[in-house]
Amino acid sequence: MNEFELIARYFSRPCADASVVLGVGDDCAALRVPEGEHLLVSTDLLVEGRHFPESTAAFDVGYKAMAVNLSDLAAMGARPLGVTLGLALPSIEPDWLEAFAKGFYTLAEQHGICLVGGDTVKSPVLSLAVTIMGSAPPDRMLTRSGAQSGDLIAVTGTLGDAGLGLRSIQRPESMPPSLNPEDIDFLQMRLNRPTPRGEEGRRLAEVAHAAIDISDGLLQDLGHILRASHVGAVVEADRLPISPAARAWLAADPTQHNLPLTAGDDYELLFTIAPDQWAMLDVPATVIGRITQDKRLRVLDAQGHDMPVHVQGFDHFAPVNLD
Amino acid sequence: MNEFELIARYFSRPCADASVVLGVGDDCAALRVPEGEHLLVSTDLLVEGRHFPESTAAFDVGYKAMAVNLSDLAAMGARPLGVTLGLALPSIEPDWLEAFAKGFYTLAEQHGICLVGGDTVKSPVLSLAVTIMGSAPPDRMLTRSGAQSGDLIAVTGTLGDAGLGLRSIQRPESMPPSLNPEDIDFLQMRLNRPTPRGEEGRRLAEVAHAAIDISDGLLQDLGHILRASHVGAVVEADRLPISPAARAWLAADPTQHNLPLTAGDDYELLFTIAPDQWAMLDVPATVIGRITQDKRLRVLDAQGHDMPVHVQGFDHFAPVNLD
């Protein structure tokens, strides 16, 4: 099978999206951007062994590649327009490709987004380059730079699940024996098939001041908001939303107690919002702290004492130290 | 140096482009697409050792990554809007990154396009993922599917230079001894720093019926036009535009005589145009054949005899055989 047949076979599904004028198969794809809206674009690289364990099922690799990009649009409050996929493969394995495409398209179709272009190359290492495009009205774009002193800090969903899921795969011997199989499944699903918060992001765009998706870890990503907005924050660690599965693990293994503060890959939305807007918000979320004029990032434990903040989020080359 | 400092240091040049609302540093970049125009998007992966020899200078890697993507926009007749860069690196080498960024920005600035987003990851293999965005009025988009029987087939620039440049690097012992150093430099520059035909593409959009950029080789890329347009072609091999440097090589080494028909990487524009439009065309180009109703792709030699057409252009997994 050659490159062109490969593309035709797995990545040329018909596209019913009216915004796609020209899809896969020319020098460029052509898209209609809604009049008066800005084009939003984000790009992500995923490398096997770094962004997903080598044991990850092909379906999940495809699913996650789509999810992390939809999550970037969600964090801006944007609607999806189209996505391109660059696929660097060591070899052509039809079964793998079919499952990968299925995972990729499953989530793409749920979010009404079409694959409009791509490139496939041979490479010693499996890696993916996904670029997603979306649109939003200029006055409804959620950025990192709008946080204001006094804002509540909140997150969607629960934190730390993906980090524990990763740990269960990379260091299975470290799992508490008391953990039941459903909990392990849940944590691994959170790692392999994160849920992009598209609808939540678009609702947040109406009221929130700033937002980011949590890919690198709560404190690291909050740090991006603080730097971009020139503010600080106080986070109350015991207010972090923790799933029952993660709670079961953390109760049995106190060494991982702080993992939800720093683990990445949950792809929940972290946002800031004026306190008087909170009551009207129709997005399920949990308040975890407050934006401050004081530019430090402080984390308080259950007793209200400052915890030492060493942010070791997911930086691909070296740890970041905020304090 | 961590990932964030890396991005800040090399890839955060200020952007003066009014179409860029929000550049590097948020979850998405935000761009203004000119009212009434379509968004055009193309993505390319470049892997060291496959798309450029491992000996390629960092400047040239950056230059070429930008060039091949600008070339995709050129082939559609589009104006550039913005570009994203995914960089997978085995390690952080400041000298390499600085030279790479210089090559990338040199060409980007010439074409008035800003880097608006990106991602950097650690990977065993150096590879680049570039996604370029541009815009064009809906009635001025050059596609592959508009070729009509009777059209002239023409190309900009000269063909085979990059292929010979690559050969001079990969098999220096195969170079004719009579070749002078300036010729070799010229051929290697054509490989390492291809010239995207942006202005030419936008002019062609006014009159040409179909276009593609020659990345995989003349016959392979012409094949894409023929399939998309449901037509055939007759190409006269001895009408191909050949540079003096390539001519010197081919005269001394007849075994490479057909290389300009099949070698890739020249990034010239191949287009079809009605004969009565040719005289008015203000784009330097050479007619090399004609579109036919008969759906075969025929190549005639200097005596007017059919040459056997085995297209072995640049397919990353296997050769393509059109005949």
XYZ file of C-alpha atoms in Angstrom:
646
model
C 0.000 0.000 0.000
C 1.432 3.376 -0.893
C 0.969 6.687 0.860
C -1.881 7.841 -1.359
C -3.827 4.631 -1.028
C -3.242 4.755 2.708
C -4.721 8.226 2.968
C -7.620 7.333 0.735
C -8.404 4.179 2.692
C -8.398 5.426 6.252
C -8.579 9.178 6.208
C -11.022 10.251 3.506
C -14.357 9.911 5.210
C -17.011 12.107 3.667
C -17.514 15.373 5.480
C -20.989 16.782 5.984
C -19.786 20.005 7.568
C -20.972 23.020 5.594
C -17.904 24.960 6.664
C -15.657 22.602 4.670
C -15.450 23.785 1.053
C -12.565 21.518 0.063
C -11.331 18.612 2.213
C -8.474 16.134 1.942
C -6.910 15.833 -1.509
C -5.669 19.176 -2.801
C -2.661 21.337 -1.922
C -4.754 22.982 0.773
C -8.127 22.439 2.358
C -10.582 25.329 2.122
C -12.854 26.315 5.000
C -15.519 28.948 5.606
C -14.933 30.939 8.770
C -18.211 32.366 10.093
C -18.506 36.042 9.203
C -17.360 38.334 11.960
C -15.593 35.557 13.869
C -11.879 35.056 14.390
C -10.047 31.948 13.290
C -8.561 30.106 16.266
C -5.783 27.617 15.736
C -3.738 25.309 17.927
C -1.162 22.645 17.196
C 0.016 19.670 19.256
C 2.680 17.055 18.798
C 2.261 13.648 20.416
C 5.188 11.270 20.534
C 4.881 7.619 21.505
C 6.541 6.890 24.825
C 6.260 10.524 25.918
C 2.653 11.566 25.459
C 1.197 8.105 25.600
C 2.697 4.819 26.803
C 3.860 2.478 24.055
C 1.231 -0.007 25.181
C -1.607 2.418 24.390
C -4.259 0.900 22.123
C -4.398 2.407 18.626
C -8.015 3.490 19.167
C -6.986 5.426 22.258
C -4.031 7.069 20.482
C -6.417 8.392 17.841
C -9.015 9.372 20.407
C -6.551 11.211 22.584
C -4.923 13.064 19.676
C -8.347 14.466 18.812
C -9.261 15.097 22.454
C -6.245 17.183 23.419
C -6.775 19.428 20.415
C -10.502 19.837 20.964
C -9.532 20.731 24.515
C -7.414 23.650 23.274
C -10.403 25.019 21.364
C -12.585 24.465 24.432
C -10.188 26.506 26.549
C -10.722 29.458 24.184
C -14.494 29.012 24.050
C -14.299 28.273 20.323
C -16.416 26.177 17.984
C -14.524 23.571 15.906
C -14.028 24.208 12.158
C -11.606 21.532 10.950
C -8.535 19.526 11.854
C -5.384 18.343 10.071
C -3.396 15.255 10.968
C 0.273 14.556 10.379
C 1.111 10.927 10.941
C 4.716 9.733 11.232
C 4.729 5.949 11.199
C 7.474 3.338 11.423
C 5.453 1.102 9.081
C 1.996 0.620 7.642
C -0.014 -1.736 9.797
C -3.590 -1.835 8.528
C -5.074 -3.079 11.813
C -3.370 -0.352 13.783
C -4.383 2.331 11.278
C -7.978 1.197 11.184
C -8.277 1.291 14.972
C -6.433 4.608 15.153
C -8.734 6.184 12.564
C -11.767 4.828 14.423
C -10.643 6.465 17.659
C -9.837 9.728 15.918
C -13.133 9.912 14.026
C -15.287 8.761 16.949
C -14.539 11.873 18.927
C -14.306 14.122 15.845
C -17.832 13.156 14.813
C -19.177 13.690 18.319
C -17.849 17.245 18.149
C -18.901 17.853 14.541
C -15.411 18.413 13.191
C -13.970 17.042 9.934
C -10.456 15.957 9.053
C -9.580 18.343 6.220
C -5.926 17.637 5.497
C -2.882 15.708 6.478
C 0.457 14.227 5.725
C 1.908 10.776 6.292
C 5.595 10.001 6.479
C 7.797 7.120 7.461
C 9.678 7.703 10.705
C 11.487 5.519 13.220
C 9.173 6.824 15.958
C 5.396 6.950 15.951
C 4.330 10.540 16.335
C 1.323 12.682 15.530
C 0.971 16.320 14.666
C -2.540 17.645 14.975
C -3.599 21.172 14.117
C -7.109 22.179 14.997
C -9.004 25.199 13.756
C -12.067 26.786 15.218
C -13.789 30.129 15.426
C -15.204 32.488 18.009
C -16.644 35.998 18.056
C -13.906 38.491 18.972
C -15.688 39.466 22.186
C -16.209 35.843 23.229
C -12.631 34.561 23.201
C -11.382 33.093 26.463
C -7.702 33.858 26.954
C -5.168 33.316 29.716
C -4.678 36.997 30.308
C -8.017 38.169 31.672
C -7.850 36.964 35.294
C -8.651 39.708 37.825
C -7.826 40.060 41.478
C -10.778 38.761 43.489
C -11.862 36.225 40.841
C -12.796 32.758 41.962
C -10.614 29.986 40.510
C -12.576 26.920 39.447
C -12.125 23.682 37.507
C -14.452 21.359 35.637
C -14.471 17.610 36.375
C -11.945 15.987 38.670
C -8.167 16.246 38.936
C -5.412 13.681 39.190
C -7.248 10.820 37.497
C -5.055 10.732 34.398
C -1.883 11.021 36.468
C -2.895 8.032 38.587
C -3.969 6.168 35.443
C -0.499 6.724 34.009
C 1.074 5.555 37.261
C -1.040 2.400 37.206
C 0.403 1.566 33.785
C 4.002 2.647 34.325
C 4.362 1.371 37.901
C 1.607 -1.173 38.464
C 3.420 -2.451 41.575
C 2.789 0.940 43.216
C -0.988 0.588 43.050
C -2.678 0.050 46.419
C -3.882 -3.585 46.515
C -7.218 -2.378 47.858
C -8.030 -0.619 44.565
C -10.766 -2.422 42.646
C -10.585 -3.134 38.892
C -13.355 -0.643 38.053
C -11.381 2.140 39.694
C -8.268 1.223 37.719
C -10.282 1.118 34.496
C -11.763 4.508 35.272
C -8.368 6.098 35.917
C -6.856 4.611 32.765
C -9.830 5.709 30.683
C -9.346 9.224 31.998
C -5.752 9.027 30.754
C -6.489 7.435 27.394
C -9.787 9.053 26.495
C -9.936 12.488 28.050
C -13.185 14.400 27.604
C -12.750 17.733 25.844
C -14.983 20.313 27.522
C -16.175 22.027 24.330
C -19.717 22.889 25.373
C -18.512 23.979 28.817
C -15.863 26.209 27.213
C -18.386 27.942 24.991
C -20.645 28.630 27.966
C -17.703 29.855 30.032
C -16.790 32.280 27.247
C -19.917 34.253 28.135
C -18.889 34.898 31.720
C -15.383 33.731 32.681
C -12.424 36.121 32.735
C -9.661 33.665 31.832
C -9.304 29.975 31.052
C -6.794 27.279 30.175
C -7.061 23.526 29.813
C -5.114 21.468 32.318
C -2.620 19.546 30.254
C 0.592 20.140 32.201
C -0.875 20.002 35.713
C -3.053 22.345 37.757
C -0.287 24.490 39.288
C 1.726 24.699 36.091
C -1.291 25.722 34.033
C -2.547 28.106 36.694
C 0.959 29.589 36.567
C 0.408 30.364 32.863
C -2.769 32.295 33.721
C -1.050 34.162 36.556
C 1.895 35.221 34.384
C -0.309 36.243 31.457
C -2.697 38.165 33.738
C -0.038 39.656 36.066
C -1.800 38.386 39.168
C -1.283 35.777 41.892
C -3.460 33.109 43.474
C -4.276 31.217 46.625
C -5.327 27.620 46.027
C -6.901 25.539 48.804
C -5.584 22.053 48.202
C -8.367 20.252 50.012
C -11.012 21.825 47.768
C -9.670 20.076 44.662
C -12.349 17.876 43.090
C -11.225 14.249 43.369
C -13.029 11.299 41.802
C -14.040 8.328 43.989
C -11.441 6.170 42.218
C -8.639 8.665 42.832
C -9.881 9.159 46.395
C -9.632 5.401 47.021
C -6.033 5.388 45.745
C -4.954 8.483 47.682
C -6.533 7.230 50.916
C -4.536 4.024 50.649
C -1.308 5.681 49.478
C -0.691 9.049 51.177
C 2.611 9.470 49.291
C 0.561 10.502 46.238
C -1.545 12.981 48.188
C -0.347 16.023 46.216
C -0.478 14.410 42.797
C -3.764 16.120 41.789
C -2.017 19.490 42.186
C 0.682 18.718 39.669
C -0.289 15.786 37.442
C -1.135 16.613 33.842
C -3.322 15.119 31.150
C -6.732 15.608 32.782
C -7.816 18.149 30.141
C -10.280 19.782 32.473
C -10.865 23.516 32.156
C -9.338 25.817 34.733
C -10.989 29.237 34.754
C -11.430 32.395 36.746
C -14.709 34.195 37.201
C -16.036 37.149 39.190
C -17.723 35.911 42.400
C -21.004 37.584 41.506
C -21.182 35.574 38.263
C -20.732 32.215 39.950
C -24.379 31.673 40.875
C -25.505 32.098 37.256
C -22.928 29.738 35.798
C -24.507 26.692 34.157
C -21.261 24.699 33.956
C -20.588 22.021 36.601
C -17.355 23.135 38.284
C -15.641 23.366 41.653
C -14.150 26.466 43.235
C -10.596 25.773 44.396
C -9.211 29.204 45.206
C -9.041 32.866 44.422
C -7.011 35.274 42.284
C -4.955 37.791 44.289
C -3.215 41.063 43.588
C -0.173 39.623 45.412
C 1.624 37.909 42.536
C 2.695 34.776 44.382
C 1.099 31.403 43.822
C 0.230 30.101 47.295
C -1.181 26.677 48.041
C -2.810 26.117 51.436
C -3.267 22.728 53.052
C -6.360 21.614 54.985
C -5.122 23.473 58.058
C -4.657 26.707 56.102
C -0.867 26.438 56.163
C 1.266 27.298 53.147
C 2.528 24.241 51.282
C 5.897 24.432 49.542
C 5.170 24.924 45.840
C 7.560 23.112 43.557
C 5.760 22.870 40.275
C 6.867 19.828 38.389
C 4.295 19.749 35.702
C 4.762 18.288 32.298
C 7.615 20.148 30.728
C 9.211 18.086 28.007
C 12.742 19.126 28.703
C 13.086 20.062 32.372
C 11.074 20.695 35.527
C 9.839 24.206 36.147
C 10.290 25.751 39.547
C 7.926 28.590 40.276
C 9.038 29.436 43.792
C 16.550 25.617 29.520
C 12.960 24.393 29.764
C 10.340 24.198 27.062
C 8.739 27.524 27.877
C 12.007 29.412 27.952
C 12.960 27.717 24.692
C 9.808 28.911 22.980
C 10.172 32.380 24.413
C 13.775 32.655 23.355
C 13.647 31.542 19.740
C 10.062 31.599 18.612
C 8.374 34.674 20.016
C 9.385 37.368 17.570
C 6.963 40.264 17.524
C 4.419 40.053 14.745
C 3.413 43.159 12.847
C 0.741 41.415 10.792
C -2.653 43.035 11.330
C -4.344 39.684 10.686
C -2.810 38.236 13.867
C -5.020 39.071 16.845
C -3.311 36.710 19.284
C 0.017 35.027 18.592
C 2.167 32.476 20.423
C 1.366 32.005 24.117
C -2.270 31.090 24.652
C -4.235 27.880 24.105
C -4.900 28.995 20.541
C -3.730 31.748 18.254
C -6.421 34.052 16.874
C -6.388 35.314 13.281
C -8.563 37.567 11.182
C -9.563 35.981 7.863
C -10.361 38.657 5.265
C -14.106 39.056 4.891
C -15.531 37.058 2.046
C -12.421 34.894 1.673
C -11.997 31.232 2.451
C -9.445 29.941 4.923
C -6.886 27.698 3.215
C -4.818 25.303 5.267
C -2.078 22.792 4.582
C 0.102 20.658 6.805
C 3.488 19.043 6.185
C 5.714 16.741 8.172
C 9.464 16.804 7.597
C 11.611 14.075 9.078
C 15.401 14.227 9.195
C 16.983 11.687 6.912
C 13.867 11.494 4.750
C 12.919 15.030 3.763
C 16.354 16.497 4.237
C 19.752 14.833 4.585
C 21.097 14.632 8.127
C 23.962 16.906 7.052
C 21.558 19.748 6.214
C 22.477 23.019 7.936
C 19.998 24.137 10.619
C 19.327 27.383 8.713
C 18.342 25.393 5.645
C 16.087 23.046 7.633
C 14.181 26.067 8.925
C 14.143 27.737 5.527
C 12.892 24.652 3.737
C 10.191 23.904 6.311
C 8.766 27.364 5.663
C 9.307 27.122 1.886
C 7.429 23.876 1.291
C 4.440 25.183 3.180
C 4.402 28.555 1.454
C 4.553 26.546 -1.745
C 1.293 24.765 -0.867
C -0.421 28.134 -0.439
C 1.123 29.314 -3.696
C -0.325 26.321 -5.517
C -3.806 27.432 -4.431
C -3.221 31.083 -5.297
C -3.628 32.039 -1.625
C -2.214 34.825 0.505
C -0.460 33.763 3.725
C -2.196 34.376 7.076
C -0.140 32.546 9.684
C 1.871 29.417 10.386
C 2.314 26.992 13.299
C 5.419 24.957 13.997
C 5.715 21.666 15.840
C 9.292 20.841 16.653
C 10.327 17.366 17.827
C 13.938 17.509 18.992
C 16.338 14.942 20.390
C 17.885 17.649 22.587
C 18.093 21.408 23.014
C 21.090 22.786 21.159
C 20.994 26.586 21.280
C 23.239 27.058 18.212
C 21.131 24.726 16.126
C 17.880 26.327 17.300
C 19.121 29.829 16.648
C 20.183 28.993 13.090
C 16.980 27.034 12.492
C 14.836 29.938 13.684
C 16.825 32.326 11.504
C 16.185 30.237 8.396
C 12.511 29.846 9.256
C 11.947 33.553 9.926
C 14.018 34.770 6.990
C 11.597 33.339 4.483
C 8.533 33.955 6.664
C 9.330 37.657 6.852
C 9.922 37.865 3.112
C 6.420 36.513 2.592
C 4.824 38.561 5.364
C 3.713 35.616 7.469
C 3.973 35.271 11.257
C 4.554 32.228 13.425
C 1.394 32.146 15.533
C 1.655 28.918 17.494
C 3.634 25.808 18.085
C 4.635 22.901 20.214
C 8.016 21.484 21.169
C 8.623 17.948 22.312
C 11.538 15.669 22.935
C 11.845 12.880 20.391
C 14.585 10.480 19.306
C 14.271 11.826 15.741
C 14.350 15.419 14.590
C 11.093 16.185 12.852
C 8.992 19.197 12.051
C 5.275 19.641 11.636
C 4.289 22.848 9.909
C 0.726 23.971 9.319
C 0.206 27.017 7.175
C -2.931 29.070 6.829
C -3.847 31.491 4.114
C -6.880 32.938 2.421
C -8.281 33.415 -1.042
C -11.529 34.642 -2.567
C -13.786 31.652 -3.323
C -13.681 32.365 -7.075
C -9.868 32.686 -7.083
C -8.867 29.333 -5.619
C -6.560 27.228 -7.753
C -7.343 23.544 -7.327
C -6.150 20.318 -8.906
C -9.506 19.521 -10.388
C -10.026 22.241 -12.979
C -7.825 21.038 -15.856
C -9.643 20.915 -19.196
C -8.945 19.020 -22.364
C -6.947 21.276 -24.685
C -5.258 23.218 -21.861
C -1.578 23.911 -22.106
C 0.521 22.376 -19.336
C 3.242 24.696 -18.036
C 5.733 24.975 -15.188
C 7.519 27.858 -13.490
C 11.314 27.824 -13.056
C 13.396 24.764 -13.891
C 13.025 21.079 -13.070
C 15.425 18.471 -11.701
C 17.738 20.856 -9.867
C 16.794 19.704 -6.378
C 16.953 16.056 -7.392
C 20.475 16.496 -8.713
C 21.385 18.533 -5.635
C 20.257 15.644 -3.460
C 22.241 13.195 -5.587
C 25.342 15.361 -5.229
C 25.038 15.036 -1.447
C 23.986 11.412 -1.173
C 26.235 10.043 -3.933
C 28.998 12.591 -4.509
C 31.011 9.964 -6.394
C 28.310 9.945 -9.084
C 28.813 13.624 -9.976
C 30.420 14.236 -13.376
C 33.960 15.480 -12.734
C 33.410 18.208 -15.325
C 30.793 19.907 -13.098
C 32.065 23.167 -11.642
C 31.621 24.147 -7.973
C 29.180 26.959 -8.782
C 26.890 24.467 -10.511
C 27.016 22.145 -7.530
C 26.269 25.025 -5.156
C 23.348 26.076 -7.313
C 21.840 22.586 -7.356
C 22.228 22.147 -3.602
C 20.734 25.574 -2.935
C 17.739 24.572 -5.025
C 17.370 21.521 -2.783
C 17.935 23.295 0.527
C 16.291 26.648 -0.103
C 13.484 26.192 -2.601
C 11.712 29.351 -3.735
C 7.985 29.327 -3.019
C 6.141 30.848 -5.978
C 3.634 32.864 -3.955
C 3.303 35.896 -6.205
C 3.205 33.674 -9.292
C 0.469 31.539 -7.729
C -1.709 34.536 -6.961
C -1.365 35.770 -10.546
C -2.081 32.306 -11.912
C -5.261 32.173 -9.833
C -6.710 34.808 -12.167
C -6.326 32.709 -15.317
C -5.116 29.137 -14.776
C -7.536 26.196 -14.657
C -5.603 23.945 -12.275
C -2.344 23.981 -10.368
C -0.159 21.974 -8.005
C 3.316 22.488 -6.645
C 5.926 19.959 -7.718
C 7.020 18.281 -4.523
C 6.872 14.617 -5.508
C 8.112 14.959 -9.099
C 6.589 16.308 -12.304
C 4.849 13.139 -13.484
C 3.614 12.155 -10.048
C 2.179 15.618 -9.397
C 0.755 15.914 -12.897
C -0.867 12.561 -12.151
C -2.688 14.167 -9.218
C -4.110 16.852 -11.507
C -5.141 14.294 -14.107
C -6.950 12.098 -11.598
C -8.668 15.050 -9.906
C -9.698 16.552 -13.263
C -10.584 13.265 -15.004
C -8.372 14.038 -17.985
C -5.093 12.839 -19.495
C -1.968 14.542 -20.789
C 0.815 14.448 -23.326
C 4.142 15.770 -22.030
C 7.017 16.508 -24.387
C 10.105 15.569 -22.396
C 12.522 17.742 -24.353
C 10.495 20.867 -23.576
C 11.170 20.619 -19.829
C 12.943 23.741 -18.568
C 16.421 22.726 -17.410
C 18.875 25.037 -15.640
C 22.412 25.469 -17.038
C 23.796 23.602 -14.017
C 21.455 20.655 -14.479
C 22.103 20.737 -18.228
C 25.832 20.463 -17.587
C 25.283 17.422 -15.336
C 22.857 15.688 -17.702
C 25.093 16.270 -20.733
C 27.978 14.570 -18.946
C 25.865 11.796 -17.409
C 23.133 10.551 -19.770
C 21.986 7.945 -17.205
C 20.216 10.776 -15.340
C 18.529 12.091 -18.479
C 14.979 11.419 -17.248
C 15.522 12.651 -13.713
C 13.768 16.021 -14.299
C 10.563 14.108 -15.143
C 10.414 12.325 -11.826
C 12.609 14.038 -9.228
C 10.806 15.891 -6.459
C 11.545 18.852 -4.235
C 11.753 21.605 -6.884
C 8.587 23.310 -5.565
C 7.854 24.911 -8.904
C 4.225 25.395 -9.894
C 2.714 23.075 -12.469
C -0.446 24.500 -13.997
C -2.853 24.187 -16.889
C -4.254 27.110 -18.824
C -6.409 27.652 -21.891
C -4.183 28.327 -24.930
C -5.866 31.666 -25.602
C -4.909 32.885 -22.118
C -1.219 32.088 -22.510
C -0.239 35.304 -24.257
C -1.660 37.465 -21.468
C 0.032 35.539 -18.658
C 2.548 37.658 -16.739
C 4.199 34.702 -14.991
C 7.494 33.385 -16.388
C 6.768 29.760 -17.293
C 7.453 27.079 -19.887
C 4.871 25.060 -21.796
C 5.696 21.347 -21.575
C 2.591 19.653 -22.918
C -1.140 19.558 -23.243
C -4.184 18.191 -21.444
C -6.088 15.530 -23.376
C -9.516 13.936 -23.198
C -7.766 10.552 -23.495
C -7.085 9.775 -19.832
C -3.624 8.324 -20.265
C -0.487 10.148 -19.236
C 1.829 9.988 -22.245
C 5.397 11.248 -22.316
C 7.034 11.797 -25.703
C 10.774 11.863 -26.301
C 12.591 14.257 -28.651
C 11.656 12.037 -31.618
C 7.978 12.091 -30.675
C 8.045 8.476 -29.494
C 6.207 7.326 -26.379
C 8.488 6.824 -23.419
C 7.586 4.152 -20.867
C 6.072 5.932 -17.890
C 6.988 4.407 -14.559
C 6.344 7.139 -12.068
C 8.635 6.777 -9.132
C 8.110 10.070 -7.442
C 8.431 10.707 -3.774
C 6.039 8.363 -2.072
C 7.117 7.752 1.480
C 6.137 4.129 1.603
C 6.322 2.666 -1.895
C 6.766 3.594 -5.534
C 3.687 4.462 -7.536
C 3.168 2.958 -10.910
C 0.822 4.880 -13.122
C 1.038 2.778 -16.254
